[in-house]
Coordinates of C-alpha atoms and ligand atoms in Angstrom, one line a residue:
X18 CA -116.2 54.5 -50.3
X19 CA -118.1 52.3 -49.0
X20 CA -116.5 49.7 -46.2
X21 CA -117.3 45.8 -46.7
X22 CA -115.1 44.4 -43.8
X23 CA -114.6 46.3 -40.7
X24 CA -111.6 44.6 -38.0
X25 CA -111.9 46.0 -34.6
X26 CA -108.7 45.8 -32.5
X27 CA -108.2 42.0 -33.3
X28 CA -105.2 40.6 -31.1
X29 CA -104.2 36.9 -31.7
X30 CA -101.8 34.8 -29.3
X31 CA -99.7 31.5 -30.3
X32 CA -97.5 30.6 -27.4
X33 CA -98.1 33.3 -24.7
X34 CA -96.2 34.8 -28.3
X35 CA -98.7 38.5 -29.5
X36 CA -98.4 37.8 -33.1
X37 CA -101.8 39.9 -34.1
X38 CA -101.7 43.6 -32.1
X39 CA -105.1 45.2 -31.6
X40 CA -105.3 45.0 -35.1
X41 CA -107.8 48.0 -36.8
X42 CA -108.5 48.7 -40.6
X43 CA -110.8 48.6 -43.2
X44 CA -111.6 46.9 -46.4
X45 CA -113.7 48.9 -48.8
X46 CA -115.4 47.3 -51.6
X47 CA -114.4 47.5 -55.3
X48 CA -110.6 47.7 -53.7
X49 CA -107.2 46.6 -54.3
X50 CA -106.3 46.6 -50.4
X51 CA -102.9 44.8 -49.9
X52 CA -101.2 44.0 -46.7
X53 CA -98.0 44.1 -46.8
X54 CA -95.5 43.3 -44.3
X55 CA -91.9 41.0 -44.1
X56 CA -92.2 36.9 -43.3
X57 CA -93.4 36.4 -39.7
X58 CA -95.3 40.0 -39.8
X59 CA -98.9 38.2 -39.4
X60 CA -100.2 38.8 -42.3
X61 CA -101.5 34.7 -43.2
X62 CA -102.2 34.7 -39.3
X63 CA -104.9 38.1 -40.0
X64 CA -106.5 36.3 -43.0
X65 CA -107.0 33.6 -41.6
X66 CA -108.6 34.9 -39.2
X67 CA -111.1 37.0 -41.1
X68 CA -111.9 33.4 -43.2
X69 CA -112.9 31.5 -40.4
X70 CA -110.2 29.6 -40.3
X71 CA -108.2 30.6 -37.2
X72 CA -109.7 31.3 -33.7
X73 CA -108.7 34.6 -32.3
X74 CA -108.6 36.0 -28.8
X75 CA -110.8 39.4 -28.5
X76 CA -111.7 41.6 -31.4
X77 CA -114.5 41.7 -33.8
X78 CA -115.1 41.8 -37.1
X79 CA -118.3 43.3 -39.4
X80 CA -119.0 42.2 -42.6
X81 CA -121.2 44.9 -44.4
X82 CA -121.2 46.9 -40.5
X83 CA -123.0 43.8 -39.9
X84 CA -121.1 41.9 -36.7
X85 CA -119.8 38.8 -37.7
X86 CA -120.0 35.5 -35.1
X87 CA -118.0 32.2 -35.2
X88 CA -118.1 30.4 -38.3
X89 CA -121.3 32.7 -40.0
X90 CA -121.8 30.4 -42.5
X91 CA -124.2 33.8 -44.5
X92 CA -121.0 35.2 -44.9
X93 CA -118.5 32.1 -45.7
X94 CA -120.3 32.1 -48.4
X95 CA -120.1 35.3 -49.8
X96 CA -116.0 35.4 -49.5
X97 CA -113.1 33.5 -51.7
X98 CA -110.1 32.1 -50.4
X99 CA -106.6 31.4 -52.3
X100 CA -104.8 30.4 -50.0
X101 CA -100.8 30.3 -50.0
X102 CA -100.3 26.9 -49.3
X103 CA -101.5 25.4 -52.9
X104 CA -105.5 23.8 -52.0
X105 CA -105.5 21.1 -55.6
X106 CA -106.3 17.3 -56.0
X107 CA -103.1 16.6 -58.0
X108 CA -104.8 13.9 -59.8
X109 CA -107.7 15.1 -60.6
X110 CA -108.9 17.4 -63.6
X111 CA -108.4 21.3 -63.2
X112 CA -112.3 21.3 -64.6
X113 CA -113.3 18.8 -62.0
X114 CA -110.8 20.7 -58.8
X115 CA -112.9 23.8 -59.7
X116 CA -115.7 22.1 -60.0
X117 CA -115.3 20.8 -56.3
X118 CA -114.4 24.4 -54.4
X119 CA -117.0 26.4 -56.6
X120 CA -119.5 23.2 -55.7
X121 CA -118.7 23.8 -51.9
X122 CA -120.5 27.5 -51.8
X123 CA -124.3 26.3 -53.5
X124 CA -123.8 26.3 -57.1
X125 CA -125.3 24.2 -59.4
X126 CA -126.5 23.0 -62.3
X127 CA -126.0 24.8 -65.7
X128 CA -125.4 27.6 -63.3
X129 CA -122.1 25.6 -61.6
X130 CA -120.8 24.5 -65.1
X131 CA -121.0 28.0 -66.5
X132 CA -119.2 29.7 -64.1
X133 CA -115.8 26.4 -63.6
X134 CA -116.0 27.8 -67.9
X135 CA -115.2 31.3 -67.1
X136 CA -112.9 30.8 -63.7
X137 CA -110.7 28.8 -66.1
X138 CA -111.2 30.9 -68.8
X139 CA -110.0 34.0 -66.8
X140 CA -106.7 32.3 -65.7
X141 CA -105.6 31.2 -69.0
X142 CA -105.9 27.6 -68.8
X143 CA -109.3 27.2 -70.7
X144 CA -107.8 25.1 -73.7
X145 CA -106.3 22.3 -70.1
X146 CA -109.4 21.8 -68.2
X147 CA -109.4 18.6 -68.8
X148 CA -105.6 18.1 -68.1
X149 CA -104.9 16.1 -64.9
X150 CA -103.0 18.9 -61.5
X151 CA -100.2 17.2 -61.2
X152 CA -99.2 17.4 -64.8
X153 CA -99.0 21.4 -64.4
X154 CA -96.3 24.5 -64.4
X155 CA -95.7 25.6 -60.6
X156 CA -98.0 29.2 -62.6
X157 CA -100.9 27.0 -64.2
X158 CA -100.6 25.3 -60.5
X159 CA -101.1 28.8 -58.1
X160 CA -103.1 30.0 -61.9
X161 CA -105.4 27.5 -60.7
X162 CA -105.8 27.8 -57.4
X163 CA -107.0 31.0 -57.9
X164 CA -109.7 29.5 -59.7
X165 CA -110.4 27.9 -57.3
X166 CA -111.4 31.1 -55.0
X167 CA -113.1 32.9 -57.3
X168 CA -114.8 30.7 -59.6
X169 CA -118.2 31.1 -57.0
X170 CA -118.3 35.1 -57.8
X171 CA -116.9 36.1 -54.3
X172 CA -117.6 39.5 -53.1
X173 CA -114.8 40.0 -50.8
X174 CA -111.9 37.6 -52.1
X175 CA -108.8 37.2 -49.9
X176 CA -105.4 35.9 -51.0
X177 CA -102.8 35.0 -49.2
X178 CA -99.2 35.2 -51.2
X179 CA -100.7 34.1 -54.0
X180 CA -97.6 34.4 -56.8
X181 CA -95.0 33.0 -53.9
X182 CA -92.5 30.7 -55.7
X183 CA -93.8 31.7 -60.0
X184 CA -92.2 32.6 -62.8
X185 CA -92.9 36.3 -64.3
X186 CA -95.0 35.1 -66.7
X187 CA -97.9 33.4 -64.8
X188 CA -96.7 36.1 -62.1
X189 CA -98.4 39.3 -64.4
X190 CA -101.5 37.1 -65.8
X191 CA -102.4 36.8 -62.2
X192 CA -101.8 40.2 -61.5
X193 CA -103.6 41.5 -64.8
X194 CA -106.4 39.2 -63.5
X195 CA -106.8 40.4 -59.6
X196 CA -107.1 44.0 -61.3
X197 CA -109.7 42.8 -64.1
X198 CA -111.2 40.9 -60.8
X199 CA -111.8 44.8 -58.8
X200 CA -112.8 46.7 -62.3
X201 CA -115.7 44.0 -62.5
X202 CA -116.3 44.8 -59.3
X203 CA -115.0 42.0 -56.3
X204 CA -113.3 43.6 -53.7
X205 CA -109.8 41.6 -53.0
X206 CA -107.6 41.2 -50.2
X207 CA -104.4 41.0 -51.1
X208 CA -101.3 39.9 -48.9
X209 CA -96.9 40.2 -50.4
X210 CA -93.8 41.0 -49.4
X211 CA -93.3 41.9 -53.0
X212 CA -93.7 45.5 -52.6
X213 CA -92.8 45.5 -56.8
X214 CA -96.5 43.5 -56.5
X215 CA -98.2 46.2 -54.4
X216 CA -96.7 49.4 -56.6
X217 CA -98.6 47.4 -59.5
X218 CA -101.9 46.3 -58.0
X219 CA -103.6 48.1 -54.6
X220 CA -105.1 50.9 -54.4
X221 CA -105.0 51.2 -51.0
X222 CA -101.9 49.3 -48.7
X223 CA -101.7 48.5 -45.3
X224 CA -97.8 48.0 -43.8
X225 CA -97.8 45.0 -41.0
X226 CA -94.9 44.6 -39.0
X227 CA -94.8 41.6 -35.8
X228 CA -98.8 41.8 -35.8
X229 CA -99.1 45.3 -35.8
X230 CA -100.5 48.4 -38.9
X231 CA -97.3 51.0 -39.2
X232 CA -98.9 52.5 -42.0
X233 CA -101.8 52.8 -44.3
X234 CA -102.7 54.6 -46.7
X235 CA -102.6 55.0 -51.5
X236 CA -99.0 54.1 -52.7
X237 CA -98.5 58.0 -53.2
X238 CA -99.6 59.0 -49.2
X239 CA -97.3 55.9 -48.1
X240 CA -94.1 57.6 -50.5
X241 CA -95.4 61.2 -49.4
X242 CA -94.8 60.7 -46.2
X243 CA -90.7 60.4 -46.8
X244 CA -90.7 62.0 -50.1
X245 CA -87.7 64.2 -48.4
X246 CA -85.6 61.6 -47.6
X247 CA -83.2 59.6 -50.8
X248 CA -81.2 56.3 -49.9
X249 CA -77.8 56.3 -50.3
X250 CA -76.0 52.9 -50.3
X251 CA -72.5 52.8 -51.1
X252 CA -70.8 49.3 -51.5
X253 CA -67.9 49.4 -50.2
X254 CA -64.3 46.6 -50.7
X255 CA -64.3 47.1 -46.8
X256 CA -66.9 48.3 -44.1
X257 CA -64.7 50.4 -40.7
X258 CA -67.9 51.5 -38.7
X259 CA -66.2 54.1 -36.7
X260 CA -66.4 55.6 -41.1
X261 CA -70.1 54.5 -40.9
X262 CA -70.3 56.8 -37.3
X263 CA -68.2 59.9 -38.5
X264 CA -71.3 60.3 -41.6
X265 CA -74.0 61.5 -38.9
X266 CA -71.9 64.1 -38.7
X267 CA -71.9 65.2 -42.1
X268 CA -75.4 67.7 -42.1
X269 CA -78.8 65.9 -44.2
X270 CA -77.4 62.1 -43.3
X271 CA -80.5 61.0 -40.5
X272 CA -79.0 57.6 -39.8
X273 CA -75.8 55.4 -41.3
X274 CA -75.5 51.5 -40.8
X275 CA -73.4 49.1 -41.9
X276 CA -74.1 45.6 -43.5
X277 CA -72.4 43.1 -45.5
X278 CA -69.7 45.8 -46.5
X279 CA -72.3 47.9 -48.1
X280 CA -72.5 51.6 -46.6
X281 CA -77.1 52.3 -46.5
X282 CA -77.5 56.4 -45.5
X283 CA -80.8 57.8 -45.4
X284 CA -80.1 61.7 -46.3
X285 CA -82.4 64.9 -46.8
X286 CA -82.7 64.8 -50.3
X287 CA -83.0 68.6 -50.5
X288 CA -79.0 68.6 -49.1
X289 CA -76.0 68.6 -51.3
X290 CA -74.1 66.5 -49.9
X291 CA -73.0 62.6 -51.6
X292 CA -69.0 64.5 -52.3
X293 CA -69.2 65.3 -48.5
X294 CA -70.0 61.8 -47.7
X295 CA -67.9 60.1 -50.1
X296 CA -64.8 61.8 -49.1
X297 CA -65.3 60.6 -45.9
X298 CA -65.7 57.5 -46.4
X299 CA -62.1 57.9 -49.0
X300 CA -60.3 59.5 -45.4
X301 CA -60.6 56.1 -44.3
X302 CA -59.4 54.3 -46.9
X303 CA -62.4 53.1 -47.6
X304 CA -62.3 51.7 -51.5
X305 CA -65.7 52.8 -53.0
X306 CA -67.2 50.2 -55.7
X307 CA -71.1 51.2 -56.3
X308 CA -73.0 54.1 -55.6
X309 CA -76.7 54.3 -56.0
X310 CA -78.9 56.7 -55.2
X311 CA -83.1 56.0 -54.5
X312 CA -85.6 58.1 -54.1
X313 CA -88.5 56.8 -51.7
X314 CA -90.0 54.1 -52.3
X315 CA -92.5 51.2 -50.6
X316 CA -89.2 49.5 -49.9
X317 CA -87.6 53.3 -48.2
X318 CA -91.4 53.9 -45.9
X319 CA -90.7 50.2 -45.2
X320 CA -87.3 51.5 -44.0
X321 CA -88.2 54.6 -42.1
X322 CA -90.7 53.4 -39.9
X323 CA -89.1 50.3 -38.8
X324 CA -85.3 50.3 -39.2
X325 CA -85.0 47.6 -41.4
X326 CA -85.8 46.3 -45.3
X327 CA -88.4 44.2 -46.7
X328 CA -86.2 41.5 -47.3
X329 CA -84.2 41.5 -44.4
Ligands
LIG412 N1 -99.9 27.5 -35.3 C1 -99.0 28.5 -35.0 N2 -98.0 27.9 -34.1 C2 -97.0 29.2 -33.3 N3 -96.9 30.0 -33.5 C3 -97.6 30.4 -34.8 C4 -98.1 29.7 -35.5 N4 -98.5 30.2 -36.9 C5 -97.9 31.6 -37.0 N5 -97.6 31.6 -36.1 C6 -95.9 32.7 -35.7 O1 -97.1 33.6 -36.1 C7 -96.0 35.0 -36.2 C8 -97.0 35.7 -37.7 O2 -97.2 34.2 -38.8 P1 -97.6 34.8 -40.0 O3 -97.5 33.6 -40.7 O4 -99.1 35.2 -39.9 O5 -96.6 35.6 -40.6 P2 -97.0 36.7 -42.3 O6 -96.6 37.5 -42.3 O7 -98.2 36.0 -42.4 O8 -95.5 35.2 -43.1 P3 -95.2 34.3 -43.5 O9 -95.1 34.9 -45.0 O10 -93.8 33.8 -43.2 O11 -96.3 33.7 -43.8 C9 -94.5 34.3 -36.7 O12 -93.7 34.4 -35.7 C10 -95.0 32.9 -36.7 O13 -94.2 32.2 -36.7

């Protein structure tokens, strides 16, 4: 695996608050690297630093082992950016939008025309190329946003939550397109707080929270770290903290918490303790409404690392 971009000890402060803390990681050539973290984790800040949109306090960036300087134009030409907020001209056609963004990267004439056609076809908007953007659905705008970021054929495509607020069909289309870009040799840095997307497209994952990297690896590696545990969630009619605290006395129970009449229990998988957990709750006259048991997934990985769920 060859390193395309290396980030070393990156730090960023906003109004005395450290939002990126000593972040170090590498992006390998031709991989989809997902930056996964809850809202406010520091994903956009990190990405905005990489694209040159934000300054940083300290740290170093290397592209193909070459140290990047502030406003490095050579590097900027080799990356593509799909921002979280749509960056489109609503009154202009899809084609004019993509042409405008691709021309910023120095494409001209026939090459520019061909790349625009290819990008629009790639995101499934070839037949709507002449339509004005304001007539597009949210999902179509998101797809166009991607076409604008990748038409010039960047080595590294940086995408900041590109599927926020869109319908499942457009999401599927986008995720499939991203995998195809990777298969064609593009490297993708993808931020999201949707673990389902990470499950679907990531080659590697970095879990980030409060500006810090908590874990990294393939989804299989991350899940293996918590494979011996499972999460039992019990919906009750009226939760009682005292009963939940008592669950700690049962063999295998590692964590128990109560929130909105839902008891969440992290327990060892190889200890058969469900009947005793239920028995304990019943002994406090707690009525059970529903039980679900989940083996390791990225949500449980996150829960294990932070004690919170990604959706909190
Ligand atoms: N311009 C700014 N001024 C002050 N604080 C900021 C600024 N931009 C971001 N922050 C703060 O930095 C922290 C990280 O924000 P960031 O947008 O990077 O998180 P994120 O992981 O991308 O989340 P989201 O998905 O909500 O964008 C948050 O606490 C946020 O409030």
